[in-house]
XYZ file of C-alpha atoms in Angstrom:
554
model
C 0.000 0.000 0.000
C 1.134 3.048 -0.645
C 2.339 5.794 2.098
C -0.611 8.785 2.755
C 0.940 11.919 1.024
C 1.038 14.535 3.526
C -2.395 17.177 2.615
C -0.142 20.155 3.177
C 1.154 19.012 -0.636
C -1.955 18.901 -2.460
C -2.762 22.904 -1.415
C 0.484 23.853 -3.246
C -1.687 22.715 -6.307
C -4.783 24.698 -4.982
C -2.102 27.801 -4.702
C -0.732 27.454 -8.072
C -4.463 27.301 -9.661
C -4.887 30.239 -7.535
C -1.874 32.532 -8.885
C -2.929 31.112 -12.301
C -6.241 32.291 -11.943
C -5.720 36.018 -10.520
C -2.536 36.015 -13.570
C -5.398 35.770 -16.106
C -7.354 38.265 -14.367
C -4.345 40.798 -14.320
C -4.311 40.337 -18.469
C -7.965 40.296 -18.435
C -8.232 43.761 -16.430
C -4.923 45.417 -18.135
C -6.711 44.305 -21.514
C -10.529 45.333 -20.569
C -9.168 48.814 -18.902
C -6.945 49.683 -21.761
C -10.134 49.461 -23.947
C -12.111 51.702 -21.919
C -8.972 53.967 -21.684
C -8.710 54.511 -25.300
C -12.890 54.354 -25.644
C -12.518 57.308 -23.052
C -9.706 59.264 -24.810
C -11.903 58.503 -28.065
C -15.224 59.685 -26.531
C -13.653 62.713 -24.966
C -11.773 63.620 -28.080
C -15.378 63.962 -29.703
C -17.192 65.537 -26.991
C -13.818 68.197 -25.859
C -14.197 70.064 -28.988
C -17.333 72.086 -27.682
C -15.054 73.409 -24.368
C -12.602 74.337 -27.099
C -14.986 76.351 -28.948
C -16.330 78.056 -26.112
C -13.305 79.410 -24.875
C -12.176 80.179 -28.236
C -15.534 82.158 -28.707
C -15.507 84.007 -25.393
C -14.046 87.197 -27.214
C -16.644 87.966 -29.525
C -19.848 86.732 -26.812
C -17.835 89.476 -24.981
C -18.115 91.705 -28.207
C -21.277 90.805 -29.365
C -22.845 91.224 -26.195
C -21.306 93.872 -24.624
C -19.649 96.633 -26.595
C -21.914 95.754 -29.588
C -25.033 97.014 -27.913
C -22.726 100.473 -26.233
C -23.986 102.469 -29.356
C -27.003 102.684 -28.260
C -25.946 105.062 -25.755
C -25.436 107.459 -27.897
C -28.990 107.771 -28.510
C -27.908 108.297 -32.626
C -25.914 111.297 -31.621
C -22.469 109.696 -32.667
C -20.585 111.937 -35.088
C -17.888 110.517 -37.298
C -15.146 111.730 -34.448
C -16.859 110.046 -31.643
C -17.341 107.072 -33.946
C -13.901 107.298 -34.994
C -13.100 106.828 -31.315
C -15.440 104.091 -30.424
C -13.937 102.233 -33.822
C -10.358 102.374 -32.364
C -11.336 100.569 -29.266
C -12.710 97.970 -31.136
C -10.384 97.561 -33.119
C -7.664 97.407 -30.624
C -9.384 95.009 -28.474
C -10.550 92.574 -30.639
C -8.331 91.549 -33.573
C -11.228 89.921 -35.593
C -13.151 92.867 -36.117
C -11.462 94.030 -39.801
C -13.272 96.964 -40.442
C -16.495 99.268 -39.443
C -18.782 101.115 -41.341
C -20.648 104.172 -39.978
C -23.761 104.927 -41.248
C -24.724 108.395 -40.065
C -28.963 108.248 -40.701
C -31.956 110.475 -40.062
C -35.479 109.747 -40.198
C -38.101 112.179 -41.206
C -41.484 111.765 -42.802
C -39.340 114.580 -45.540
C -37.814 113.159 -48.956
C -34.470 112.057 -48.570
C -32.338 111.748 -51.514
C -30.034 108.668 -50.133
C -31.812 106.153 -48.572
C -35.809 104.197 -48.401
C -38.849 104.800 -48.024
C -41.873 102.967 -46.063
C -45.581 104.741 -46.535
C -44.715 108.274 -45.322
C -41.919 107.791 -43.437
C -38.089 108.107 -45.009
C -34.403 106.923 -43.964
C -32.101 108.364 -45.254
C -27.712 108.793 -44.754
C -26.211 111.966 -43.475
C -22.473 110.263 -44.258
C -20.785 106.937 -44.197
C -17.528 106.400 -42.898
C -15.458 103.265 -42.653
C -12.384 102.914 -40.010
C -10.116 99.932 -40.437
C -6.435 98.744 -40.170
C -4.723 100.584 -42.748
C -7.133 102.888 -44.215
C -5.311 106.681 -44.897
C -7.197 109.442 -43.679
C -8.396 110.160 -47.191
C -10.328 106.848 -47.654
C -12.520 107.278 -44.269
C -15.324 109.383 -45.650
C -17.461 106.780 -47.995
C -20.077 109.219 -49.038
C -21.570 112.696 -47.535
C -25.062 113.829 -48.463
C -23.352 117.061 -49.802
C -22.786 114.507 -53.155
C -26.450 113.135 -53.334
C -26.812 110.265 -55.716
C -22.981 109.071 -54.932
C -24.118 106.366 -52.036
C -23.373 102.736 -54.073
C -25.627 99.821 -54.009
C -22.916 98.103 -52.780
C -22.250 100.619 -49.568
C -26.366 101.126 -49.121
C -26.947 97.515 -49.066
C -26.463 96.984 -44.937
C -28.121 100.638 -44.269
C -31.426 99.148 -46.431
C -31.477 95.867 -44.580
C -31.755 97.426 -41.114
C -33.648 100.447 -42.186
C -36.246 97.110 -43.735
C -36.241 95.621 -40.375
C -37.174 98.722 -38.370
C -40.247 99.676 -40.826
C -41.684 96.430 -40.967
C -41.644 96.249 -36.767
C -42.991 99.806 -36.739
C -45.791 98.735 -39.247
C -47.086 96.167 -36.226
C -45.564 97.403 -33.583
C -47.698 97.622 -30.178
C -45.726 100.737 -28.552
C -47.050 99.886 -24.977
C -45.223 96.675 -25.045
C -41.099 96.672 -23.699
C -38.869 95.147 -25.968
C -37.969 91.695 -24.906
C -34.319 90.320 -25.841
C -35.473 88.093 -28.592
C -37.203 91.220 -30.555
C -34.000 93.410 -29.868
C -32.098 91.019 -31.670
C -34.648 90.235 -34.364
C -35.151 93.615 -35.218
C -32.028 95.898 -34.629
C -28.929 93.269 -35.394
C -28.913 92.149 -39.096
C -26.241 88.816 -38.847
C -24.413 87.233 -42.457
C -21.442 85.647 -43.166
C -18.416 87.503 -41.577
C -20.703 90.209 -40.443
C -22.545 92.022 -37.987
C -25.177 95.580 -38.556
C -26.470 97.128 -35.194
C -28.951 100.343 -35.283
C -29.184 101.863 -32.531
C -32.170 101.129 -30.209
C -34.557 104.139 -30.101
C -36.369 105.482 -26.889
C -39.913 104.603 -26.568
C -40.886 107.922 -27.043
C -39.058 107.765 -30.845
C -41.003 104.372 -31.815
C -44.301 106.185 -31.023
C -43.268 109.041 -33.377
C -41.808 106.863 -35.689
C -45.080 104.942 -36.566
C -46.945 108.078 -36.262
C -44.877 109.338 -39.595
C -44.841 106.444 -41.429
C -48.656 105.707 -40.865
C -50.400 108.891 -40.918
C -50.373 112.199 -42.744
C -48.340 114.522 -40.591
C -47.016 117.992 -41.189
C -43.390 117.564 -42.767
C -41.149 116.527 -39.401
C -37.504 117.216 -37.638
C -34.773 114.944 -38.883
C -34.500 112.324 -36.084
C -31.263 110.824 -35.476
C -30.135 107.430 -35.701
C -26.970 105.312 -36.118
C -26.320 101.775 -37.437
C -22.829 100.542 -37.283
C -21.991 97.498 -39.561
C -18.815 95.331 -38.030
C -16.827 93.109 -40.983
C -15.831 90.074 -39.541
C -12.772 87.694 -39.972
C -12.860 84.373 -38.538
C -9.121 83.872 -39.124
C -7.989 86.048 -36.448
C -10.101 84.548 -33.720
C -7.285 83.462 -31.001
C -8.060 79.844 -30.601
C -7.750 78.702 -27.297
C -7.121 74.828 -27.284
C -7.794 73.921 -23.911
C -7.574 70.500 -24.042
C -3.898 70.219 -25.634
C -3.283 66.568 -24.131
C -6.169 65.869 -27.329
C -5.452 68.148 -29.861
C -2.736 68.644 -31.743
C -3.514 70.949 -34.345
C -6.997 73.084 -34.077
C -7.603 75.380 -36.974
C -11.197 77.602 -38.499
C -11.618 76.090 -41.760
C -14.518 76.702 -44.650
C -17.313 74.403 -43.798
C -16.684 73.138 -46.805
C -13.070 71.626 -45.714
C -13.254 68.057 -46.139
C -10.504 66.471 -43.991
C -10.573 62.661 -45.438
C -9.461 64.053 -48.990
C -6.962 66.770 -47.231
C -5.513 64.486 -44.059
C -6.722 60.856 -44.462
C -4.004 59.882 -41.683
C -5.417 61.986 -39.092
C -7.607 61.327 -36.568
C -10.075 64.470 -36.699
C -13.126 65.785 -35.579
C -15.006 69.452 -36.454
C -17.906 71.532 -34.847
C -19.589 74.431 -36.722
C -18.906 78.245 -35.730
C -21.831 80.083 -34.359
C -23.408 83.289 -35.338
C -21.612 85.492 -38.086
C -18.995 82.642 -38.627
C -21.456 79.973 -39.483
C -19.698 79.560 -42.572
C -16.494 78.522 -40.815
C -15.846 75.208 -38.509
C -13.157 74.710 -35.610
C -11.684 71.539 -37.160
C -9.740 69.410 -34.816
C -6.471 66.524 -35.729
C -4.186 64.848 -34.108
C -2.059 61.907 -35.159
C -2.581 58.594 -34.082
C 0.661 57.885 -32.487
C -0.489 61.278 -30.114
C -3.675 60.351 -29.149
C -2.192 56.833 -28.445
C 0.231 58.833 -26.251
C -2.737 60.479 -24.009
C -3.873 56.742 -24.043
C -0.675 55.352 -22.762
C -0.569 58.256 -20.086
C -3.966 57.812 -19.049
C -3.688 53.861 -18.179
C -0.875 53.959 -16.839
C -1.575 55.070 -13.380
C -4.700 52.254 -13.958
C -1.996 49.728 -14.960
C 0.268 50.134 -11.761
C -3.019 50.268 -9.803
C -4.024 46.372 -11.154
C -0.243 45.445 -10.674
C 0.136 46.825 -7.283
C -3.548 44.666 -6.375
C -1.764 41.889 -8.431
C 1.517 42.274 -6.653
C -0.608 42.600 -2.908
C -2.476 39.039 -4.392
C 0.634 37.497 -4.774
C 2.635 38.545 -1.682
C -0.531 36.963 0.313
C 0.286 33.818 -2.364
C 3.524 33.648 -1.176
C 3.324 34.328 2.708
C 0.358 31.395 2.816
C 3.086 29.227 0.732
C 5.780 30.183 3.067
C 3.426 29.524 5.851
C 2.287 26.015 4.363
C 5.772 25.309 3.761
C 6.247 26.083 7.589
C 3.702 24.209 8.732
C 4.388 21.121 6.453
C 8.339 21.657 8.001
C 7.341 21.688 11.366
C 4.520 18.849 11.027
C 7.366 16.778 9.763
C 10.061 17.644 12.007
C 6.648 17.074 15.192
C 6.256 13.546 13.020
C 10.419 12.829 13.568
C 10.134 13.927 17.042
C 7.319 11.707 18.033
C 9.602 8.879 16.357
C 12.421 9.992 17.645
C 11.358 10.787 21.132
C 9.543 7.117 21.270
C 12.788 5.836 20.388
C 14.862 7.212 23.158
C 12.000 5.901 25.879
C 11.303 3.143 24.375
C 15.520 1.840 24.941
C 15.396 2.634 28.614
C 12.457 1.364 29.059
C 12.850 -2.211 27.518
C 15.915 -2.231 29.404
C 14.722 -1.466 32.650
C 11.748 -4.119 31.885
C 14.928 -6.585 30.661
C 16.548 -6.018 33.747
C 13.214 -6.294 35.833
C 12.122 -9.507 34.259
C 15.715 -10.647 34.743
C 15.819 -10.499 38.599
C 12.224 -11.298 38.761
C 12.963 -14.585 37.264
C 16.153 -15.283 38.519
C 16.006 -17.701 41.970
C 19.529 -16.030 43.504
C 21.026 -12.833 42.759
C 25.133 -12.535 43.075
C 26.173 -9.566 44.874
C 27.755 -9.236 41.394
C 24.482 -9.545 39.162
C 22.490 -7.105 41.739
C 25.286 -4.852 41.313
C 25.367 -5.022 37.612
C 21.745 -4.523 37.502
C 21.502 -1.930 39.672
C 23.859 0.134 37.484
C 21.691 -0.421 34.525
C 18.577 0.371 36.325
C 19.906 3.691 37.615
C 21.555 4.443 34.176
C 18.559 3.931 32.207
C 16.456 6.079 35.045
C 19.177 9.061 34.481
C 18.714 8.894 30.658
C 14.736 8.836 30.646
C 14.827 11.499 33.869
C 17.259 13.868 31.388
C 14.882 13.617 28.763
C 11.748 14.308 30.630
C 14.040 17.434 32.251
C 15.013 18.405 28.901
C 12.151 18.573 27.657
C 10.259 20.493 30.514
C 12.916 22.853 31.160
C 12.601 23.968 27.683
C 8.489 24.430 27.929
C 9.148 26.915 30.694
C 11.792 28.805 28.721
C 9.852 29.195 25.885
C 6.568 30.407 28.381
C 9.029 32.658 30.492
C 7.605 30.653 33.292
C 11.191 30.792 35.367
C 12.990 33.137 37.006
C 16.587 33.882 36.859
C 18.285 33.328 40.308
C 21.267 35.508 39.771
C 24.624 34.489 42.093
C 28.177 35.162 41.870
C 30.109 32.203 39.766
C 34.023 31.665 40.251
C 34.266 30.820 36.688
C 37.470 28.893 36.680
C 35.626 26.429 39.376
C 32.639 26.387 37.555
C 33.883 25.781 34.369
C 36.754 23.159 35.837
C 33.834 21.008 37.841
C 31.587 20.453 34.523
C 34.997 19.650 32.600
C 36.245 16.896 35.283
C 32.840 15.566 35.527
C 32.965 15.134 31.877
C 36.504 13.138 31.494
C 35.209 10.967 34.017
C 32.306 10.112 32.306
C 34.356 10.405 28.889
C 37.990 9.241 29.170
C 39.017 9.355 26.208
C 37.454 13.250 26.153
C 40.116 15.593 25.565
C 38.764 18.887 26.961
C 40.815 21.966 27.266
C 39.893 25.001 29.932
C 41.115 28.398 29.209
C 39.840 31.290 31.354
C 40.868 35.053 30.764
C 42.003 37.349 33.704
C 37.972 37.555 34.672
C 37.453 35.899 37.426
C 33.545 36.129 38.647
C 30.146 36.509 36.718
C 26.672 36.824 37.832
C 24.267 34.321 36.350
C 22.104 31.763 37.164
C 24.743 28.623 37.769
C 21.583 26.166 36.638
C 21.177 28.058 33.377
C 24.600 28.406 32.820
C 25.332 24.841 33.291
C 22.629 23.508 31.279
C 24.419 25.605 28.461
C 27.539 23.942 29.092
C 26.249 20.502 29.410
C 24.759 20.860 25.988
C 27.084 22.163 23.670
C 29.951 19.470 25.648
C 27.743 16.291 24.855
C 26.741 17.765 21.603
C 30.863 17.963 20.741
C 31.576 14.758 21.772
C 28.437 13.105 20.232
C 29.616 14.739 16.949
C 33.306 13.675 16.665
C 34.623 11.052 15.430
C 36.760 8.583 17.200
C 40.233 9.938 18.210
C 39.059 13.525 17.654
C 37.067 13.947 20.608
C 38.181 17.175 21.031
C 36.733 20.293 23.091
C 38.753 24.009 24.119
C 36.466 25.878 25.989
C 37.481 29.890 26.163
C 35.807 32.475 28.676
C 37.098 35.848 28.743
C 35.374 39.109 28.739
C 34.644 41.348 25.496
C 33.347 44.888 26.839
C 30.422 44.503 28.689
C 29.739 40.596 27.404
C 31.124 37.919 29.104
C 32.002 35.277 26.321
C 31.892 31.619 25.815
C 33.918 29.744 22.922
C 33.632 26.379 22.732
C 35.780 24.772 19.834
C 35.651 21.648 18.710
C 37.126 18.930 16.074
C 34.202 17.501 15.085
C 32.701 16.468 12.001
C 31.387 20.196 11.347
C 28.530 21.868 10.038
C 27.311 22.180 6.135
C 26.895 25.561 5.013
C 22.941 25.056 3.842
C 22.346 23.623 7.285
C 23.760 26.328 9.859
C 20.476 28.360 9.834
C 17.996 25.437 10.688
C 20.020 24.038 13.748
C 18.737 26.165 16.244
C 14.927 25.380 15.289
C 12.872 22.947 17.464
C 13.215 19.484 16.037
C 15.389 19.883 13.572
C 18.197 17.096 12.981
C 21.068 16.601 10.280
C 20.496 13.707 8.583
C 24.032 11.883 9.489
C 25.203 8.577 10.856
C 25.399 9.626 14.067
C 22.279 10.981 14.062
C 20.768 7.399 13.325
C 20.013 6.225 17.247
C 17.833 8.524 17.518
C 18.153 12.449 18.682
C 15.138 14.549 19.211
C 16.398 17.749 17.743
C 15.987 19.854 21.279
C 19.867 20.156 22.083
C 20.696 23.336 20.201
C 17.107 24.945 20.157
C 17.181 24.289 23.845
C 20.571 26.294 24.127
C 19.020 29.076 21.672
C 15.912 29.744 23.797
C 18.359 29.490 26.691
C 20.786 32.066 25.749
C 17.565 34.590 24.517
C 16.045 33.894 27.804
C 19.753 35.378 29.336
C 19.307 38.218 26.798
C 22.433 37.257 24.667
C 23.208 35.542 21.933
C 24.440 32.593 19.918
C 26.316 32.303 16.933
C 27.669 29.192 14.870
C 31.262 28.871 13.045
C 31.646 25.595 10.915
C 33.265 23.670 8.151
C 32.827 20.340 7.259
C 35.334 18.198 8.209
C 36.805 20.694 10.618
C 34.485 21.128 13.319
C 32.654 23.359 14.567
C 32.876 26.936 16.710
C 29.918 28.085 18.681
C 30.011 31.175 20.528
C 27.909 32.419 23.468
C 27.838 36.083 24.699
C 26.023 37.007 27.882
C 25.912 40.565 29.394
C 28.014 41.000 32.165
């Protein structure tokens, strides 16, 4: 039948199936986030474009809306220097505007030469003026009503659209009502391509004698005046304002009639229409793929180290319940060779004591000889099981701190001298060396201290070969330590193995380890020394033998 595998094994399997599993969901989750990265960068690359043109467009809202709107202040009372002057500040503030015409007007229910007529009431030009970048002095004046007849279709065109609008409201108009936004703009602002006319907004007052001219048959009128301004647009020098850079590459106003697959088929590109007086122009938007593949890359990777640090967390607890398993199978195995082992060394004892037992039971006369001899076995084989049992609890209360250190003054030399003649009596053919340094006392616990020595001397001589049993023992003093050497000849100590021999149960697997040993020896010294608040440390070679060194505070 075949030996039960120990279960610790088959959850190594259960762990590798785990790191397999969670390794497919990192590729999984780098793959499905990188999608929905780029589906993000893709989505907001459409949707950006509006923020873009908003900003970009905040100039002429501020134009349009504001200083626009300012001439009606004037209540038609500009002149051609006062518009002169309101021209330069537009001009300076906001690049776009190219030029602006002034049309100086009057209404009157009179004939005017220059200018239309609704029913009785005429609108007519006193002057036009235009003020620009780079017009001389001499071009300003456009025509003066001191040339009638020399106004242009051309020139009167924006004049006749406005003057259009106003008759057609006065013609309906309910002059109890207030103006609401909407009308304002319906009826005073005439909007084309690249282009923007304003009249002036008259008083209340004005409307009611404006539709009282135009509809009824009044005695010949005052000249009432008005202004309309006409603003000449270009959509070129609009500052664009790309505010989402990490997207865009390139953002340029284009015709709507741009095409970009026939211009730039290897961009990716995107275009919203211009509002307003630019509605025949389009913010067009391009970047090439290797940029918007950069934005990609930037924006997944903080995801990326977030799913490898959760990957990297997952796998650290992999390997600490590995580690752990590994620990536990370790120490289950080393419990397994105690049990053995420790059955072993009571089992030896005891079927000699029962050997001897039966022996004398069954024997009719005992020789002073025999009772002798038996005797001595009995009492050795008691010793050896009562050294175990102390071994064993002695180390249970070090490990549970459940002793106390009884601190006395040791003479050293005597101390050490009594443990090393005890030794070659029981081991004659023990060669054991004493050297002590010019220290002479140390306060310790003599029990502790000797349990120490007792150790590491049986382990030497358990661990040499025959003819080397071999053992110097050094004490001097090292600052405020008071240290133990204890060098021997022995058969030493592989490299791979020197930091597992101070762990509970542990035993090199060696011929002399084959009678049995229960692995306490050294862990026992270990928990010993830690208990004294010093240390141990561990010199070897194979072959060699083996230098342990034990420093207690002095």
């Amino acid at each position: 039948m075949k030996p039960k595998i120990l279960s610790y094994r088959r959850n190594y399997k259960l762990i590798a199936a785990f790191v397999v599993l969670i390794t497919v969901v990192l590729v999984f989750a780098l793959l499905v986030s990188f999608r929905l990265t780029k589906e993000m960068v893709q989505n907001e690359f459409s949707a950006a474009k509006v923020d873009v043109l908003e900003k970009t467009m905040q100039p002429f809202n501020a134009f349009f809306q504001n200083k626009i709107p300012e001439i009606s202040f004037y209540q038609g009372f500009l002149d051609s220097a006062s518009a002169a002057d309101y021209a330069q500040g537009v001009l300076k503030n906001y690049p776009f505007v190219q030029r602006i015409y002034f049309y100086d007007a009057q209404i009157s229910n009179r004939d005017l030469a220059d200018g239309l007529k609704a029913s009785n009431l005429s609108m007519g030009l006193k002057g036009l003026y235009q003020f620009g970048r780079n017009i001389g002095p001499d071009s300003v004046v456009l025509f003066t009503a001191k040339k009638p007849g020399s106004l242009s279709l051309a020139d009167g065109d924006e004049f006749n659209k406005v003057g259009i609008k106003l008759a057609s409201y006065l013609s309906t108009v309910d002059t109890a009502e207030v103006l609401s936004g909407e009308k304002l703009f319906n009826i005073f602002y005439n909007i084309s391509n690249s282009r923007i006319t304003y009249m002036n907004v008259p008083r209340r007052d004005d409307i009611k004698t404006y539709k009282a001219l135009m509809l009824k048959k009044l005695p010949p009128s005052p000249f009432f005046e008005q202004d309309v301004l006409s603003f000449q647009l270009d959509a070129s020098k609009l500052h664009i304002r790309n505010s989402h850079p990490e997207l865009y590459q390139n953002v340029e106003i284009k015709p709507l009639a741009f095409d970009p697959v026939l211009d730039k088929p290897h961009l990716i590109s995107t275009d919203i229409a211009m509002p307003s007086a630019f509605s025949n122009y389009k913010l067009y938007f391009s970047s090439s793929k290797a940029f918007v593949n950069k934005e990609v890359s930037r924006r997944f990777l903080p995801v990326g180290l977030g799913i490898f640090l959760v990957y990297g967390i997952l796998l650290l607890l992999v390997y600490q319940i590995a580690r752990n398993l590994k620990a536990n199978q370790k120490l289950f195995s080393l419990q397994y060779d105690f049990i053995n082992n420790f059955t072993h060394e009571f089992k030896t004892p005891v079927a000699v004591i029962k050997i001897a037992g039966n022996n004398i039971l069954s024997a009719k006369e005992l020789s002073d000889l025999e009772r002798i001899r038996y005797g001595k076995i009995l009492d050795e084989e008691a010793d050896k099981l009562n050294d175990l049992m102390n071994k064993l609890l002695s180390f249970t209360q070090i490990e549970n701190k459940s002793i106390k250190i009884k601190s006395e003054e040791i003479n050293l030399e005597v101390f050490a001298q009594n443990i090393v003649d005890a030794f070659q009596l029981k081991y004659p053919d023990y060669d054991l060396q004493l050297e002590v340094g010019v220290v002479k006392t140390f306060r310790s616990d003599p029990v502790l201290l000797s349990s120490l020595f007792y150790n590491l001397i049986e382990n030497a001589y358990k661990y040499s070969p025959a003819g080397t049993k071999y053992l110097k023992i050094s004490i001097f003093k090292r600052k405020k330590n008071m240290v133990f050497i204890f060098k021997d000849k022995g058969i030493g100590i592989a490299k791979e193995e020197l930091k597992n021999i101070f762990e509970k149960f542990y035993r090199i697997q060696n011929r002399y380890n084959q009678q049995g040993s229960v692995g306490l020896g050294l862990a026992f010294c270990k928990e010993l020394v830690t208990f004294m608040n010093g240390s141990i440390s561990v010199k070897s070679k194979p072959g060699k033998g083996s230098v342990f060194e034990i420093s207690l505070p002095a």
